[in-house]
PDB file of C-alpha atoms in Angstrom:
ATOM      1  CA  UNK K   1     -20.025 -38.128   5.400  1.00 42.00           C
ATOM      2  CA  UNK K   2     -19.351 -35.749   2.257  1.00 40.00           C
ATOM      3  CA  UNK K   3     -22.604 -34.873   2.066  1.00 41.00           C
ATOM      4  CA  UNK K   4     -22.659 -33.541   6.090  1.00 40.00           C
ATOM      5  CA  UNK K   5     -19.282 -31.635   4.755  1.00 37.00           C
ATOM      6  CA  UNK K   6     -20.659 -30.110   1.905  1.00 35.00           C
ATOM      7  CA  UNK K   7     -23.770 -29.160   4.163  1.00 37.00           C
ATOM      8  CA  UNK K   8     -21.807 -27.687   6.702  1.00 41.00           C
ATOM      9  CA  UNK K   9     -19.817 -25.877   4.201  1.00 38.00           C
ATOM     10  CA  UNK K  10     -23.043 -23.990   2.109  1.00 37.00           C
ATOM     11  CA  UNK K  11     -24.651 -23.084   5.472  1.00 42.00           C
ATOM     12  CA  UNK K  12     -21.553 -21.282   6.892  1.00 39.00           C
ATOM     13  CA  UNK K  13     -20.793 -19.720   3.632  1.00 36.00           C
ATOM     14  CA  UNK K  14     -24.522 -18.082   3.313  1.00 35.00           C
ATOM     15  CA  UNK K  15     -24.333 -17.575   6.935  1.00 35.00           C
ATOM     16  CA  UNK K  16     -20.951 -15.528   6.324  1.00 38.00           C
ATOM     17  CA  UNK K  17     -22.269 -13.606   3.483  1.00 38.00           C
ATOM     18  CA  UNK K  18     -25.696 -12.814   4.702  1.00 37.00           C
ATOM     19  CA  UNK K  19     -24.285 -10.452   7.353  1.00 38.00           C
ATOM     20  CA  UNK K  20     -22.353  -8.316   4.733  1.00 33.00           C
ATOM     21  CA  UNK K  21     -23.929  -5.073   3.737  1.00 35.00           C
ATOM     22  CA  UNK K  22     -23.786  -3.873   0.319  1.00 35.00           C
ATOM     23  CA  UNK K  23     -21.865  -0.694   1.533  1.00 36.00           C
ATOM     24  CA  UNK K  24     -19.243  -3.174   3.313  1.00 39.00           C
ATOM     25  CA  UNK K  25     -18.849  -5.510   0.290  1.00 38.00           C
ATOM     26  CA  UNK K  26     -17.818  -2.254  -1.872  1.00 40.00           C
ATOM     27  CA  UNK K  27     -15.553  -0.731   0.479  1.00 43.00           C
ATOM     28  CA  UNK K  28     -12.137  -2.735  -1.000  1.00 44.00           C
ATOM     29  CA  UNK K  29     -12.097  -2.409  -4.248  1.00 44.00           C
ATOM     30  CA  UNK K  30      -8.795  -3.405  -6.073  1.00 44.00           C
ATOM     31  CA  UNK K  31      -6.498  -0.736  -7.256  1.00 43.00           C
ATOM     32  CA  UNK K  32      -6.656  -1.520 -10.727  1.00 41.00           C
ATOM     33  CA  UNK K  33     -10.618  -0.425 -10.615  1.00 54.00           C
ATOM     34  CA  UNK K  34      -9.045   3.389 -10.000  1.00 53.00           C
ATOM     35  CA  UNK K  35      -6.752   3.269 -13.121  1.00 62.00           C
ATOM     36  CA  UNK K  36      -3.492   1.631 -13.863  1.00 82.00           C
ATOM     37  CA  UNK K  37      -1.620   3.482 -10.636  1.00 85.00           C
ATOM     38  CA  UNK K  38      -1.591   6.453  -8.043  1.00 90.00           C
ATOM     39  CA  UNK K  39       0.219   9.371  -7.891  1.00 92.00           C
ATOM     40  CA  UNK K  40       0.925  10.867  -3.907  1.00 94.00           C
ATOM     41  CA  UNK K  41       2.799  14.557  -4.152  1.00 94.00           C
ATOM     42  CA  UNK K  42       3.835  16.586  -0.857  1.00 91.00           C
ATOM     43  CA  UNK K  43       5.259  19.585  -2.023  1.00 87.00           C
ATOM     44  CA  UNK K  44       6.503  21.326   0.901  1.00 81.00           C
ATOM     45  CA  UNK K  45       9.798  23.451  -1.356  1.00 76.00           C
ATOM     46  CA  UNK K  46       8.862  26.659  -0.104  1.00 67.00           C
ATOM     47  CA  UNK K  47       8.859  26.117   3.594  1.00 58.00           C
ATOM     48  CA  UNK K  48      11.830  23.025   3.859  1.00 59.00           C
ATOM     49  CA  UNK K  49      12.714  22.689   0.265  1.00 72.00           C
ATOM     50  CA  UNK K  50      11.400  19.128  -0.411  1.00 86.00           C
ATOM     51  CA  UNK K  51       8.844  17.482  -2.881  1.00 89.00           C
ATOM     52  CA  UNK K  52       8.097  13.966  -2.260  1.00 93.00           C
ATOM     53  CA  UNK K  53       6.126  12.275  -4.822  1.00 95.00           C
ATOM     54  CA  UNK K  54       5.137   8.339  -4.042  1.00 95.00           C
ATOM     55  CA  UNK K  55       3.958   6.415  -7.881  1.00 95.00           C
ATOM     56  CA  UNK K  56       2.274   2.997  -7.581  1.00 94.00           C
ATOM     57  CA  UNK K  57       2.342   2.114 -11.118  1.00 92.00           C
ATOM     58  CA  UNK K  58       0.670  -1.326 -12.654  1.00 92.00           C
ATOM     59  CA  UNK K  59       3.037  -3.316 -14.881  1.00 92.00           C
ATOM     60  CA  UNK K  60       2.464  -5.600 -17.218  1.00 91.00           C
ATOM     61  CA  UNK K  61       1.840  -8.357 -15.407  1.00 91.00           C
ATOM     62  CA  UNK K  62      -0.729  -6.986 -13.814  1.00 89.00           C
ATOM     63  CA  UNK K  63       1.225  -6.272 -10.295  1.00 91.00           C
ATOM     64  CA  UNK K  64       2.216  -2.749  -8.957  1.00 93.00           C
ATOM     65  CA  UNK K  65       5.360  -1.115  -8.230  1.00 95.00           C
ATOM     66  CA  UNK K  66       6.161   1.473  -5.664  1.00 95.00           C
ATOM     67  CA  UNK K  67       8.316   4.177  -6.366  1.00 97.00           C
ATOM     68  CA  UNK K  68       9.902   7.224  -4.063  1.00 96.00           C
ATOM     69  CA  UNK K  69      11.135  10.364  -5.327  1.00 96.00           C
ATOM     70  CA  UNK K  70      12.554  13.232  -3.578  1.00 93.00           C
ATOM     71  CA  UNK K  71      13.737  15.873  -5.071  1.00 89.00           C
ATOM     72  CA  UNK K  72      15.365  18.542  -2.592  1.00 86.00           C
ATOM     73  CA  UNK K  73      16.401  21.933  -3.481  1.00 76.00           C
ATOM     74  CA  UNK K  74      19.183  23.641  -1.732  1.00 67.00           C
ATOM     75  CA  UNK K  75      18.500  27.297  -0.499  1.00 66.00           C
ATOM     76  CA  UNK K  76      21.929  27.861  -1.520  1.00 64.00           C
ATOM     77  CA  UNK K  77      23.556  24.389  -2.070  1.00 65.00           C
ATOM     78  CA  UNK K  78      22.719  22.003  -4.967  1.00 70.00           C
ATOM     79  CA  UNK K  79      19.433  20.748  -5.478  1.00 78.00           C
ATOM     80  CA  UNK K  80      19.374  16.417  -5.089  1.00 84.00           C
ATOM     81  CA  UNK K  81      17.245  14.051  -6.310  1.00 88.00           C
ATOM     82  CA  UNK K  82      17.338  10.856  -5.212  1.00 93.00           C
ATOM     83  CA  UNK K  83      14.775   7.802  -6.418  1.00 95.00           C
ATOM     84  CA  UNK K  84      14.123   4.687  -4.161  1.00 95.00           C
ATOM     85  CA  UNK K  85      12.388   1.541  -5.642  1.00 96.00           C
ATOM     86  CA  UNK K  86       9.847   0.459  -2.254  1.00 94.00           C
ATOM     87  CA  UNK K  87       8.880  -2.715  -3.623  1.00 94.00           C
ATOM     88  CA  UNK K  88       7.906  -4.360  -6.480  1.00 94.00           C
ATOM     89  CA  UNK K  89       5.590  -7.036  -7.445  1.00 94.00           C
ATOM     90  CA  UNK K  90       2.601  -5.800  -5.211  1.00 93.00           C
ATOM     91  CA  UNK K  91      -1.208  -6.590  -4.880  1.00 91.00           C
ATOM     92  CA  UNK K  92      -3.038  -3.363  -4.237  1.00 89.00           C
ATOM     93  CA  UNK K  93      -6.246  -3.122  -2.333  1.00 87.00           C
ATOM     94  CA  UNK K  94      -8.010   0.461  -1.553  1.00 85.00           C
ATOM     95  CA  UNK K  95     -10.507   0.893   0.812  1.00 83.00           C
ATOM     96  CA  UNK K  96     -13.228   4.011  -0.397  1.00 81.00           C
ATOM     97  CA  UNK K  97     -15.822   5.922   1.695  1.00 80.00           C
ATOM     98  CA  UNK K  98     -18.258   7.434  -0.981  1.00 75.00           C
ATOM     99  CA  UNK K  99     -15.331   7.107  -3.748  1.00 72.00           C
ATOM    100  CA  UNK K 100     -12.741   8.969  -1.789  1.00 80.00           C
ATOM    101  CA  UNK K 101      -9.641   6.958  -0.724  1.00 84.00           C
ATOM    102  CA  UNK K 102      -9.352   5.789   2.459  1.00 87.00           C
ATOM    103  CA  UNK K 103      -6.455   3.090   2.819  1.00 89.00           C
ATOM    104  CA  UNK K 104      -4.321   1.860   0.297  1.00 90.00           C
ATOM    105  CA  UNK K 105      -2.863  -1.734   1.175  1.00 91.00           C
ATOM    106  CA  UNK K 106      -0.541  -3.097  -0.770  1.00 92.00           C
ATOM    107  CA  UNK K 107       2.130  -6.264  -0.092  1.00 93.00           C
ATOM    108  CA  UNK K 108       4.142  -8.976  -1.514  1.00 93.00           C
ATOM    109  CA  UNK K 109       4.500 -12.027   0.535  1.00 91.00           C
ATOM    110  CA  UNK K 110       8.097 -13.740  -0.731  1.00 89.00           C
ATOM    111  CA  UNK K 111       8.543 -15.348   3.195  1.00 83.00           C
ATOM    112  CA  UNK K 112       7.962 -19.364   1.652  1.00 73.00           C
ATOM    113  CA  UNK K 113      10.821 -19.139  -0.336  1.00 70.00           C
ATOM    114  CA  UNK K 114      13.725 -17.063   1.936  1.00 72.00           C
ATOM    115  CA  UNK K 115      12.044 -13.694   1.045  1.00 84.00           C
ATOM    116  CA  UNK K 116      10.366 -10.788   2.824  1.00 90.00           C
ATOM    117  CA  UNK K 117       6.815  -9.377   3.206  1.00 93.00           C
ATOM    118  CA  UNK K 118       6.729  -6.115   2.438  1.00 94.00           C
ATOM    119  CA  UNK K 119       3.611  -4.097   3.094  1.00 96.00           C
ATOM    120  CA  UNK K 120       2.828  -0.361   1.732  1.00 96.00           C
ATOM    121  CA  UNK K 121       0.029   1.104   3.304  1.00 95.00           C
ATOM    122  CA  UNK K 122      -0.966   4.936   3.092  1.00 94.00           C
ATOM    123  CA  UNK K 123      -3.836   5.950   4.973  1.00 94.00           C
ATOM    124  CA  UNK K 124      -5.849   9.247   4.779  1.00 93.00           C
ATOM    125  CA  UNK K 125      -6.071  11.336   8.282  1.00 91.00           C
ATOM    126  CA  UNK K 126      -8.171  13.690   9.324  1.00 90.00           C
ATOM    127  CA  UNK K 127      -6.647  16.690   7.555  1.00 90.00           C
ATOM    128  CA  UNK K 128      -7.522  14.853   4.195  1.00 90.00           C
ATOM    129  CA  UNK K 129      -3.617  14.159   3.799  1.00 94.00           C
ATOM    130  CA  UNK K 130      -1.754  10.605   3.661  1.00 95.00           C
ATOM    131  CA  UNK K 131       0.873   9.727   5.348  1.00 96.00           C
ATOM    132  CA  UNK K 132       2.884   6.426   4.288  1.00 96.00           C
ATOM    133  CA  UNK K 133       4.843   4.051   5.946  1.00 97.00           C
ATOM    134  CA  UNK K 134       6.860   0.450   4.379  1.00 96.00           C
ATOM    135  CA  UNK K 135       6.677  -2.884   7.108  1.00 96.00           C
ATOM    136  CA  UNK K 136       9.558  -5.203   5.778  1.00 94.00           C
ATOM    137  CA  UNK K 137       9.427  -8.407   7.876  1.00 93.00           C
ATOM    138  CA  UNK K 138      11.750 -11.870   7.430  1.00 90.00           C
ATOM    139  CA  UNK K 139      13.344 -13.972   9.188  1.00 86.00           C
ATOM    140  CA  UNK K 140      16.859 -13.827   9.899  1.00 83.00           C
ATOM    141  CA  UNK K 141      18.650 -16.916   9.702  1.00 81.00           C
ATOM    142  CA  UNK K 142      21.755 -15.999  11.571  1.00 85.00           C
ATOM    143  CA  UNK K 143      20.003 -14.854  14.868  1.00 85.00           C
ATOM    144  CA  UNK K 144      17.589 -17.346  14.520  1.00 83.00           C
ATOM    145  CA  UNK K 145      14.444 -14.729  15.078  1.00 86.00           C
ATOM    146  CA  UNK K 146      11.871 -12.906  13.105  1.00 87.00           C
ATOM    147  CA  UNK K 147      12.149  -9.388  12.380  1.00 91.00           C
ATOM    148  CA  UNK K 148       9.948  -6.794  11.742  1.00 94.00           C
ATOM    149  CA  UNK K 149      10.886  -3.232   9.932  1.00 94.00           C
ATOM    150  CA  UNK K 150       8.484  -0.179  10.264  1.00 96.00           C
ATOM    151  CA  UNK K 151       9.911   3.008   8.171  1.00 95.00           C
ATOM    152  CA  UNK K 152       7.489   6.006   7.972  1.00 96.00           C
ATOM    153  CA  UNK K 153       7.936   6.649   4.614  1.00 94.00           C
ATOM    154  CA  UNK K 154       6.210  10.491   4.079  1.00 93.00           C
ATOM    155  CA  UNK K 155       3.207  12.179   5.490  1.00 93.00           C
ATOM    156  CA  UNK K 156       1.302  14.558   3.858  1.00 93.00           C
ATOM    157  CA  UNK K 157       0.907  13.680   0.848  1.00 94.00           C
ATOM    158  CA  UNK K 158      -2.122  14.854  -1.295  1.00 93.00           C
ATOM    159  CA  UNK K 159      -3.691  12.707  -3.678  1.00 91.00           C
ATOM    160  CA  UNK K 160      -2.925  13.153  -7.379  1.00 88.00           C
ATOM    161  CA  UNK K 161      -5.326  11.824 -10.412  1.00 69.00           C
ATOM    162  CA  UNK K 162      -5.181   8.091 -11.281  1.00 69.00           C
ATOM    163  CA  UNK K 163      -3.371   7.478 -14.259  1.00 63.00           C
TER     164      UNK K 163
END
């Protein structure tokens, strides 16, 4: 009988990976192949008076943190800064088409244990711009239903170098 399981097993498993092209087994690489974390700037403080700048930064443990910075300047009235932590703890994943980034993906999963997923995903468009957006979902106890949080973060923002 474990010898019919193991069987089974090998012959899906080449069957699986014999279908994958070498361009398709490339295309997710994981984030810590570009660098130790992204940099995403939309500086738009001429026309509206806003710079948003997105950091994914690896920490020592080998996860990523998302930062959000927005620094607004007043035409007048004082300029702000304010500086939101996203999430912390992340796996990354980027998806490339001939080394330029497509989709970033990155999430934390803390739903087991009374937590939230949170999912980061910023993905290019046709103008060559990303645009950003944060899916929180957990499940609230005191309703007694799921629920699920989309919040467009920014949109375009350019692409800085990898640090």
């Amino acid at each position: 009988m474990k010898n019919i399981l193991l069987i089974s097993l090998l012959g899906s498993t080449i069957f699986a990976c014999s279908g994958v092209r070498e361009s398709e087994s490339s295309s997710a690489l994981p984030l810590h192949d570009i660098g130790q974390g992204l940099s995403f700037k939309a500086d738009l403080r001429p026309a509206d008076g806003k710079l948003t700048e997105l950091r994914i930064s690896r920490t020592s443990a080998g996860t990523y943190d998302a930062v959000l910075r927005v620094l607004t300047s007043g035409f007048g009235s004082p300029i702000s800064e304010s500086t939101e932590d996203l999430a912390q703890g992340l796996a990354c994943f980027a998806a490339k088409d001939r080394a330029r980034l497509i989709t970033l993906s990155c999430s934390r999963d803390d739903r087991p244990v009374d937590g939230a997923l949170k999912a980061l995903t910023l993905t290019r468009d046709e103008q060559g711009s990303y645009r950003a957006s944060l899916q929180t979902e957990y499940y609230n106890r005191l309703e007694g239903r799921p629920v699920f949080e989309t919040k467009e973060i920014a949109s375009g923002l350019e692409l800085q170098e990898a640090y």
